[in-house]
Short mmCIF file of C-alpha atoms in Angstrom, two decimals:
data_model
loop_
_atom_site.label_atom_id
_atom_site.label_comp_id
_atom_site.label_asym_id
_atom_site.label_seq_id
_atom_site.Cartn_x
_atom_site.Cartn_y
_atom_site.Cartn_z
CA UNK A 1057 77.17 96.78 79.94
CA UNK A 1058 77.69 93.66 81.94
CA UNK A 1059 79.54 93.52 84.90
CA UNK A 1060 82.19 90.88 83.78
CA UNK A 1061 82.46 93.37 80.41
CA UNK A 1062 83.42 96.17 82.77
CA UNK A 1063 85.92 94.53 84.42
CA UNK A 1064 87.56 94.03 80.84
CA UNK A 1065 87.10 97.69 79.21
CA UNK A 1066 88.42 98.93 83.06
CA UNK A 1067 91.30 96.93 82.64
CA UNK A 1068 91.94 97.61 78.92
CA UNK A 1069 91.37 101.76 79.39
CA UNK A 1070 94.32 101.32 82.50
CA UNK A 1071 96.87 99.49 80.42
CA UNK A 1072 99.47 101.91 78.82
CA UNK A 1073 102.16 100.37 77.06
CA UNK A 1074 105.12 102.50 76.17
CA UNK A 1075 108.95 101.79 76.00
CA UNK A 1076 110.86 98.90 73.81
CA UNK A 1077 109.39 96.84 71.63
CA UNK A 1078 110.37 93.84 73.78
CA UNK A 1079 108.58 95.67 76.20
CA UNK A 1080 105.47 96.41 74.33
CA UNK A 1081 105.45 92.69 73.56
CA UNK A 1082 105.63 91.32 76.68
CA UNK A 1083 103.19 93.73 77.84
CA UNK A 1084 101.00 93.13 75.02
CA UNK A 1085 101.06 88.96 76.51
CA UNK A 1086 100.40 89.82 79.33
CA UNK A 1087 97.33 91.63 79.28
CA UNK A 1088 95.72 89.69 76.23
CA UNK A 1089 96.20 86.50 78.63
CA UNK A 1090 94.50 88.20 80.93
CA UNK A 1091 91.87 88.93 78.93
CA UNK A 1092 91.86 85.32 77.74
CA UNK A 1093 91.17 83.87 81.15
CA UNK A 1094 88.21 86.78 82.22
CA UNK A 1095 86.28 86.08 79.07
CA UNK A 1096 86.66 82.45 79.43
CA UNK A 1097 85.23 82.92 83.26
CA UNK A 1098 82.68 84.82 82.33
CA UNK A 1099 81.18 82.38 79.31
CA UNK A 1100 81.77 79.70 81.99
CA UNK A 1101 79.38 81.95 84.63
CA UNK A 1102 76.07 82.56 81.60
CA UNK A 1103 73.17 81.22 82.31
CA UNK A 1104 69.99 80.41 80.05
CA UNK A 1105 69.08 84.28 80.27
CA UNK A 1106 70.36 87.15 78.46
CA UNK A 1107 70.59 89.55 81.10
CA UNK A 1108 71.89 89.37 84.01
CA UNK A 1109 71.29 91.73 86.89
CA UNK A 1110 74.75 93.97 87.89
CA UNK A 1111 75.16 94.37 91.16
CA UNK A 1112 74.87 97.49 92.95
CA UNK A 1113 78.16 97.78 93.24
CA UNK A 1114 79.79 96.78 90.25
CA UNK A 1115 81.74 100.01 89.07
CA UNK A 1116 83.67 99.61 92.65
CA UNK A 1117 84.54 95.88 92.07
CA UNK A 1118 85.59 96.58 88.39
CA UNK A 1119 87.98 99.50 89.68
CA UNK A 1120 89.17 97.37 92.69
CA UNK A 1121 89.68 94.20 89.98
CA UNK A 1122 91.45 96.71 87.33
CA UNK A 1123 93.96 98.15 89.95
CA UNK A 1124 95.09 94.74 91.15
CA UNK A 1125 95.82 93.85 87.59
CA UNK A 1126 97.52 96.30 86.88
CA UNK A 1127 99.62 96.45 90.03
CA UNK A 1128 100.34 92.44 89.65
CA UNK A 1129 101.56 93.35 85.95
CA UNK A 1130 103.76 96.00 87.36
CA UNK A 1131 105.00 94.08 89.95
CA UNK A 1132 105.61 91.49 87.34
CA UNK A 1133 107.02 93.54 84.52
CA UNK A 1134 111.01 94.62 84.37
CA UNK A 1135 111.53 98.20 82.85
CA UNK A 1136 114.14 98.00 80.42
CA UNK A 1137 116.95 100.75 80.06
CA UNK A 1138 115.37 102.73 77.31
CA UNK A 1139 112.43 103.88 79.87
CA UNK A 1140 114.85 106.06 82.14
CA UNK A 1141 115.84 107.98 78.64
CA UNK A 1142 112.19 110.12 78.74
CA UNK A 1143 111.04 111.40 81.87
CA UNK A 1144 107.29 110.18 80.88
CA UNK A 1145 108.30 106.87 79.95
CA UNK A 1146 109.90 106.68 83.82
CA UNK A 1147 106.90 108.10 85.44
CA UNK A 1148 104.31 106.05 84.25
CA UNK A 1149 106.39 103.06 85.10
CA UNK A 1150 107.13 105.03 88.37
CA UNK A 1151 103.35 104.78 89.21
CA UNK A 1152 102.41 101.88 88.30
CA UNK A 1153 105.07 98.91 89.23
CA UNK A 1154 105.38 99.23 93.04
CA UNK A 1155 108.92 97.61 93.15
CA UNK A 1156 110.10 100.06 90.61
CA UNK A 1157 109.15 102.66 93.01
CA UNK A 1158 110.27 101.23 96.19
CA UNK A 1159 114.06 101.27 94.11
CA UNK A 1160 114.19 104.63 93.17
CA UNK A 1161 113.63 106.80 96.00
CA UNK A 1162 115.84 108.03 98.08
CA UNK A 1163 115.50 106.99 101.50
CA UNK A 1164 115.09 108.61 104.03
CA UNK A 1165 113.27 110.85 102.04
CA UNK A 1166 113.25 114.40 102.64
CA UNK A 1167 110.29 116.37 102.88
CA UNK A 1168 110.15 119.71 103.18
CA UNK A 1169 107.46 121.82 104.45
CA UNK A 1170 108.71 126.14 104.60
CA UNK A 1171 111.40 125.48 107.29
CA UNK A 1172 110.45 122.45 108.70
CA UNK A 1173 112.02 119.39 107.69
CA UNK A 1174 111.13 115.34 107.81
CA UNK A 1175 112.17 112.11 106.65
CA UNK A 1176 110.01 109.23 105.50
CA UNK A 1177 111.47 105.99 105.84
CA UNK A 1178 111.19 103.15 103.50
CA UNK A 1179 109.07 101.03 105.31
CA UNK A 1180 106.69 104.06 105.97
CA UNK A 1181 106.45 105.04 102.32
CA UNK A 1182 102.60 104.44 100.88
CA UNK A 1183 102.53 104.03 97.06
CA UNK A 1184 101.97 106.81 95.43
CA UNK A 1185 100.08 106.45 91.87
CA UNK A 1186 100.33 109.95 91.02
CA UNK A 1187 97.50 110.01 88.46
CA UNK A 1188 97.22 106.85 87.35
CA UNK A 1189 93.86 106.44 88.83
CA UNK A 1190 91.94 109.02 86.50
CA UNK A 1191 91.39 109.16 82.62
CA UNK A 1192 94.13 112.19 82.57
CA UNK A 1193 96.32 114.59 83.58
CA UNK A 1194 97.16 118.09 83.02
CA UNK A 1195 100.62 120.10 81.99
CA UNK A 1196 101.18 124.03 82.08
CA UNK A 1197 103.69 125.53 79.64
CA UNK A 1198 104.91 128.77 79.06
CA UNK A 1199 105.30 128.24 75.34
CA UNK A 1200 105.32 125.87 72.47
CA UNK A 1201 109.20 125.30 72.83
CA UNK A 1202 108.71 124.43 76.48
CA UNK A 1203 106.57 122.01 75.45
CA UNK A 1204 109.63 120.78 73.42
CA UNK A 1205 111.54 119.33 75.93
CA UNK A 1206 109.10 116.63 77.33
CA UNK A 1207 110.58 114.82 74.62
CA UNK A 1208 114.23 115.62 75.22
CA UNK A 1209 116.22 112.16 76.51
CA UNK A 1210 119.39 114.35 78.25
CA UNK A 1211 117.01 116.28 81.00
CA UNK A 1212 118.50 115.41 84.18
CA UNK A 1213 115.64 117.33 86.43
CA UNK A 1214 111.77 116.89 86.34
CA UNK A 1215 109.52 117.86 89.58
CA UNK A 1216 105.95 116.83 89.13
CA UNK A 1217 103.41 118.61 91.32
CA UNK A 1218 99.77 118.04 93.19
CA UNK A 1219 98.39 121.77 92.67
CA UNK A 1220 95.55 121.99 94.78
CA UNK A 1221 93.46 125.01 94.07
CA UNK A 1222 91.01 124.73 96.88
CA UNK A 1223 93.29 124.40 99.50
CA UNK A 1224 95.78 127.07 97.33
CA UNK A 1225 98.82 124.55 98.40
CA UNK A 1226 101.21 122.31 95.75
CA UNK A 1227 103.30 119.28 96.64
CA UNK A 1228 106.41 118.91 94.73
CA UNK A 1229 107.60 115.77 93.35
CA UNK A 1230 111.49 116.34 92.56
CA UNK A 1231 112.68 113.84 90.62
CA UNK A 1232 116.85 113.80 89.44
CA UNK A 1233 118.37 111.31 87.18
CA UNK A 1234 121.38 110.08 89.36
CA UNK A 1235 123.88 107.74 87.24
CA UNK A 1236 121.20 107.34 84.45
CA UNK A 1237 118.29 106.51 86.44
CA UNK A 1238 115.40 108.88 87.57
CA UNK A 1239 115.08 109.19 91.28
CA UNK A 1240 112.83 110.90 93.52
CA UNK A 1241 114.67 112.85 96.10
CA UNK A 1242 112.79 114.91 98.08
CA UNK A 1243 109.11 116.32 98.44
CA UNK A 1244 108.06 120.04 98.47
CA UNK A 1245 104.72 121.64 100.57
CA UNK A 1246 104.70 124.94 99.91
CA UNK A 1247 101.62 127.23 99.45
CA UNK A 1248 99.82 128.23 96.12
CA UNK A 1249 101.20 132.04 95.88
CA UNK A 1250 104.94 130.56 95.95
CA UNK A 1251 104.27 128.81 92.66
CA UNK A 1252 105.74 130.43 89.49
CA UNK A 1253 102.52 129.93 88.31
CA UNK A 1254 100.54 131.29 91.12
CA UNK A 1255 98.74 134.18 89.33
CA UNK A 1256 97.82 131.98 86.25
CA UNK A 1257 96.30 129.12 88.58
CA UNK A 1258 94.41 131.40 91.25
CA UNK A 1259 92.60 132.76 87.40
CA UNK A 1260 92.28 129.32 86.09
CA UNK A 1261 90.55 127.79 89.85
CA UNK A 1262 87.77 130.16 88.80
CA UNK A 1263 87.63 130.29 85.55
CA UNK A 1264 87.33 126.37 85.19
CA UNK A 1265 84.38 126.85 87.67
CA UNK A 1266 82.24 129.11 85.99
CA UNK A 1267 81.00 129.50 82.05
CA UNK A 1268 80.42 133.18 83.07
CA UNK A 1269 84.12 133.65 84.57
CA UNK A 1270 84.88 131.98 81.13
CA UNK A 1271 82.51 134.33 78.86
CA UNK A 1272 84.34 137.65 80.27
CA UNK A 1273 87.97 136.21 80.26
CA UNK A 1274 88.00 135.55 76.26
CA UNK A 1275 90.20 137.58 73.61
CA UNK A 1276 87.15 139.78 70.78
CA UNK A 1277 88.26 136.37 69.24
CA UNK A 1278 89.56 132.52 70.01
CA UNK A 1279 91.16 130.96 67.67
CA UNK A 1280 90.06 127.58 67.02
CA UNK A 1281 91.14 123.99 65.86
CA UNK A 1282 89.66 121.08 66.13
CA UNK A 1283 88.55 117.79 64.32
CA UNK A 1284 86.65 118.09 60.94
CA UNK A 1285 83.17 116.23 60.97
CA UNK A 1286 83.13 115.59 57.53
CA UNK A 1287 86.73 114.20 57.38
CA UNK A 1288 88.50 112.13 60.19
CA UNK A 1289 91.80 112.93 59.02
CA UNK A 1290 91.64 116.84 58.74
CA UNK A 1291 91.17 119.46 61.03
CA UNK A 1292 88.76 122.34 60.68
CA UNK A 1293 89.64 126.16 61.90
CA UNK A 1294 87.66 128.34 63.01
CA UNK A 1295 87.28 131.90 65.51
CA UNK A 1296 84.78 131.31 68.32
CA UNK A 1297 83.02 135.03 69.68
CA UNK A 1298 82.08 135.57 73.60
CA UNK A 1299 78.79 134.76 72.65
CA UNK A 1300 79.28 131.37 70.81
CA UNK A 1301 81.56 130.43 73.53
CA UNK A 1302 79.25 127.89 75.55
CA UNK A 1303 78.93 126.13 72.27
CA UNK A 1304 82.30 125.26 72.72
CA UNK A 1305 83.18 125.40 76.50
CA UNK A 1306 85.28 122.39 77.53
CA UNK A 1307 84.67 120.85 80.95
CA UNK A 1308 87.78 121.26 82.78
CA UNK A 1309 89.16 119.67 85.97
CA UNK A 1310 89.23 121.58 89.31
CA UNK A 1311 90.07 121.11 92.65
CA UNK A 1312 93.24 118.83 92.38
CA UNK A 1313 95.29 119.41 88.60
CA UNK A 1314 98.70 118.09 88.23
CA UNK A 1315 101.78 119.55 86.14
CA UNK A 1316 105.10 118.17 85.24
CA UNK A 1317 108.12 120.62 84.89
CA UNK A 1318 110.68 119.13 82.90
CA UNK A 1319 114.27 120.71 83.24
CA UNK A 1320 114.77 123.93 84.44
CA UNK A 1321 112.13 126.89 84.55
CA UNK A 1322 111.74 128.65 81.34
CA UNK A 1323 111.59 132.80 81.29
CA UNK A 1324 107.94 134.07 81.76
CA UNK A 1325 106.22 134.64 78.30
CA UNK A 1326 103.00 136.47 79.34
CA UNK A 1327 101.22 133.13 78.08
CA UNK A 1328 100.07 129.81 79.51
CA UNK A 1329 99.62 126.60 77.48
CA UNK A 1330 97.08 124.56 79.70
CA UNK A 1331 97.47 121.12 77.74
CA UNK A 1332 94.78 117.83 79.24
CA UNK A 1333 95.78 114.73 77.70
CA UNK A 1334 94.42 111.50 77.89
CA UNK A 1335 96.02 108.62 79.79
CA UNK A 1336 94.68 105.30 77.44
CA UNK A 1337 92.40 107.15 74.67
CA UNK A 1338 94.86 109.50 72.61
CA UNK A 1339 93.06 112.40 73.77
CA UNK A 1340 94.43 115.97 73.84
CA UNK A 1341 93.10 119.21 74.32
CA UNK A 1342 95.58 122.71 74.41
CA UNK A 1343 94.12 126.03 75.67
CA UNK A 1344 96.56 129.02 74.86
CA UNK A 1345 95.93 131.97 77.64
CA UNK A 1346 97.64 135.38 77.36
CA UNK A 1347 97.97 137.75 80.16
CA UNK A 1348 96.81 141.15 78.56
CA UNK A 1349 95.05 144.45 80.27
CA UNK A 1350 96.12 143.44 83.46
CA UNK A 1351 94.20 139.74 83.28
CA UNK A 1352 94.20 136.35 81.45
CA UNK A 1353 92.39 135.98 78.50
CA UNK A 1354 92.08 132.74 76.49
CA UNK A 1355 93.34 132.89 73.05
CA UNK A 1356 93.36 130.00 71.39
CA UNK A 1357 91.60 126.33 71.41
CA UNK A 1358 92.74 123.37 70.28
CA UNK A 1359 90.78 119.84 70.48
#
């Protein structure tokens, strides 16, 4: 792929266009202008040959080229009403127009970290694009009704965290909607083994590391759903065994996940719905966990 086709599929993969119609319209202008004027530079730029030769580094100019887009069309680009009713709709705003941001923190901001306590100051504040930057992030529920209330509109709470499992340490996003707007209000250090989730997360640092940590941490069988080859708009089911399991083994993320908590806590179930969904591509994969025997055992797949 050519380098000036880069920039474009960068750009187009980055663009996420939720909210109003209006919104989705103007959005929709926006970018397709864009588009317009990088396809008209680059048949202005061809030469006689068919090839030409990308330079060595042309993924980091395409990323640096997509980000500034992006962050001119969020500068650029009012959020309309409708995007502080779901706490997604806010947050990918949130991380993407830096005025938005700047807006709807609370300043000084407090950060917390065990008993010691600072303030940033707005002019100190570096954005923060959360995880805007990658092809997707992660979510951790306790059950299918938890995962419910992502798409309630009167949740007045939401903390969004950093987990990092090498350093065993989270940051905490805390996020409440004050007067109908969503507003970040302080930020939370605290170490791994404080999390609610601690014992889940200190199983799945290892067991995202390792198909053999995977192989012994299965239930006799995994249920599993996923995508029908012979028909695109069915889904085939299916148990997979310990020793089918590389057949099927996902690649999942490691080091640095993220999670959003929407609301209040929900009681412990014994189970853990590890959900990775894609940022531009539709993508979504759910693993089902179940703490049994005294360890977590996955349960159920679905791609």
């Amino acid at each position: 792929m050519n380098y000036e086709l880069r920039i474009i599929c960068t750009f187009a993969s980055n663009l996420r266009v939720v909210f109003t119609d209006k919104w989705r319209m103007k959005q929709f202008w926006i970018g397709f202008s864009v588009l317009v004027l990088l396809f008209s530079a680059c048949q202005s730029n061809k030469t006689g040959n068919s090839e030409v030769e990308e330079p060595a580094d042309s993924a980091q100019k395409a990323d640096t080229v997509s980000s500034s887009l992006q962050e001119e069309i969020g500068e650029e680009t009012s959020v309309p009403k409708a995007a502080d009713e779901l706490f997604d709709d806010f947050i990918f705003n949130f991380a993407a127009n830096r005025t938005l941001q700047s807006s709807r923190i609370k300043f000084p901001l407090l950060v917390k970290r065990g008993d010691e306590v600072s303030y940033v100051k707005k002019g100190d504040w570096q954005m923060e694009y959360f995880f805007m930057k990658q092809d997707f992030y992660t979510l951790l529920f306790d059950s299918e009704k938890e995962m419910e209330a992502m798409k309630e509109t009167n949740i007045e709470h939401a903390v969004v965290e950093k987990i990092y499992l090498h350093s065993k340490t989270v940051k905490q996003y805390v996020f409440d909607r004050v007067n109908g707007l969503w507003t970040l209000q302080q930020i939370i250090h605290m170490p791994l083994s404080e999390s609610r989730n601690a014992s889940f997360l200190e199983f799945y640092e290892q067991f995202a590391s390792s198909i053999e940590y995977q192989s012994d941490h299965l239930m006799e069988s995994v249920k599993f759903i996923g995508p029908d080859p012979d028909d695109d708009f069915n889904q085939m089911e299916g148990v997979i065994t310990p020793d089918t399991w590389e057949a099927f083994a996902p690649e999942l993320p490691s080091g640095m996940i993220y999670n959003i908590v929407y609301g209040a806590p929900q009681k412990e179930t014994g189970r853990k719905i590890f959900v990775l969904r894609g940022i531009a591509n539709g993508m979504e994969m759910e693993l089902t966990f179940k703490h049994e025997g005294g360890k977590w055992k996955l349960e159920k797949l679905v791609t």
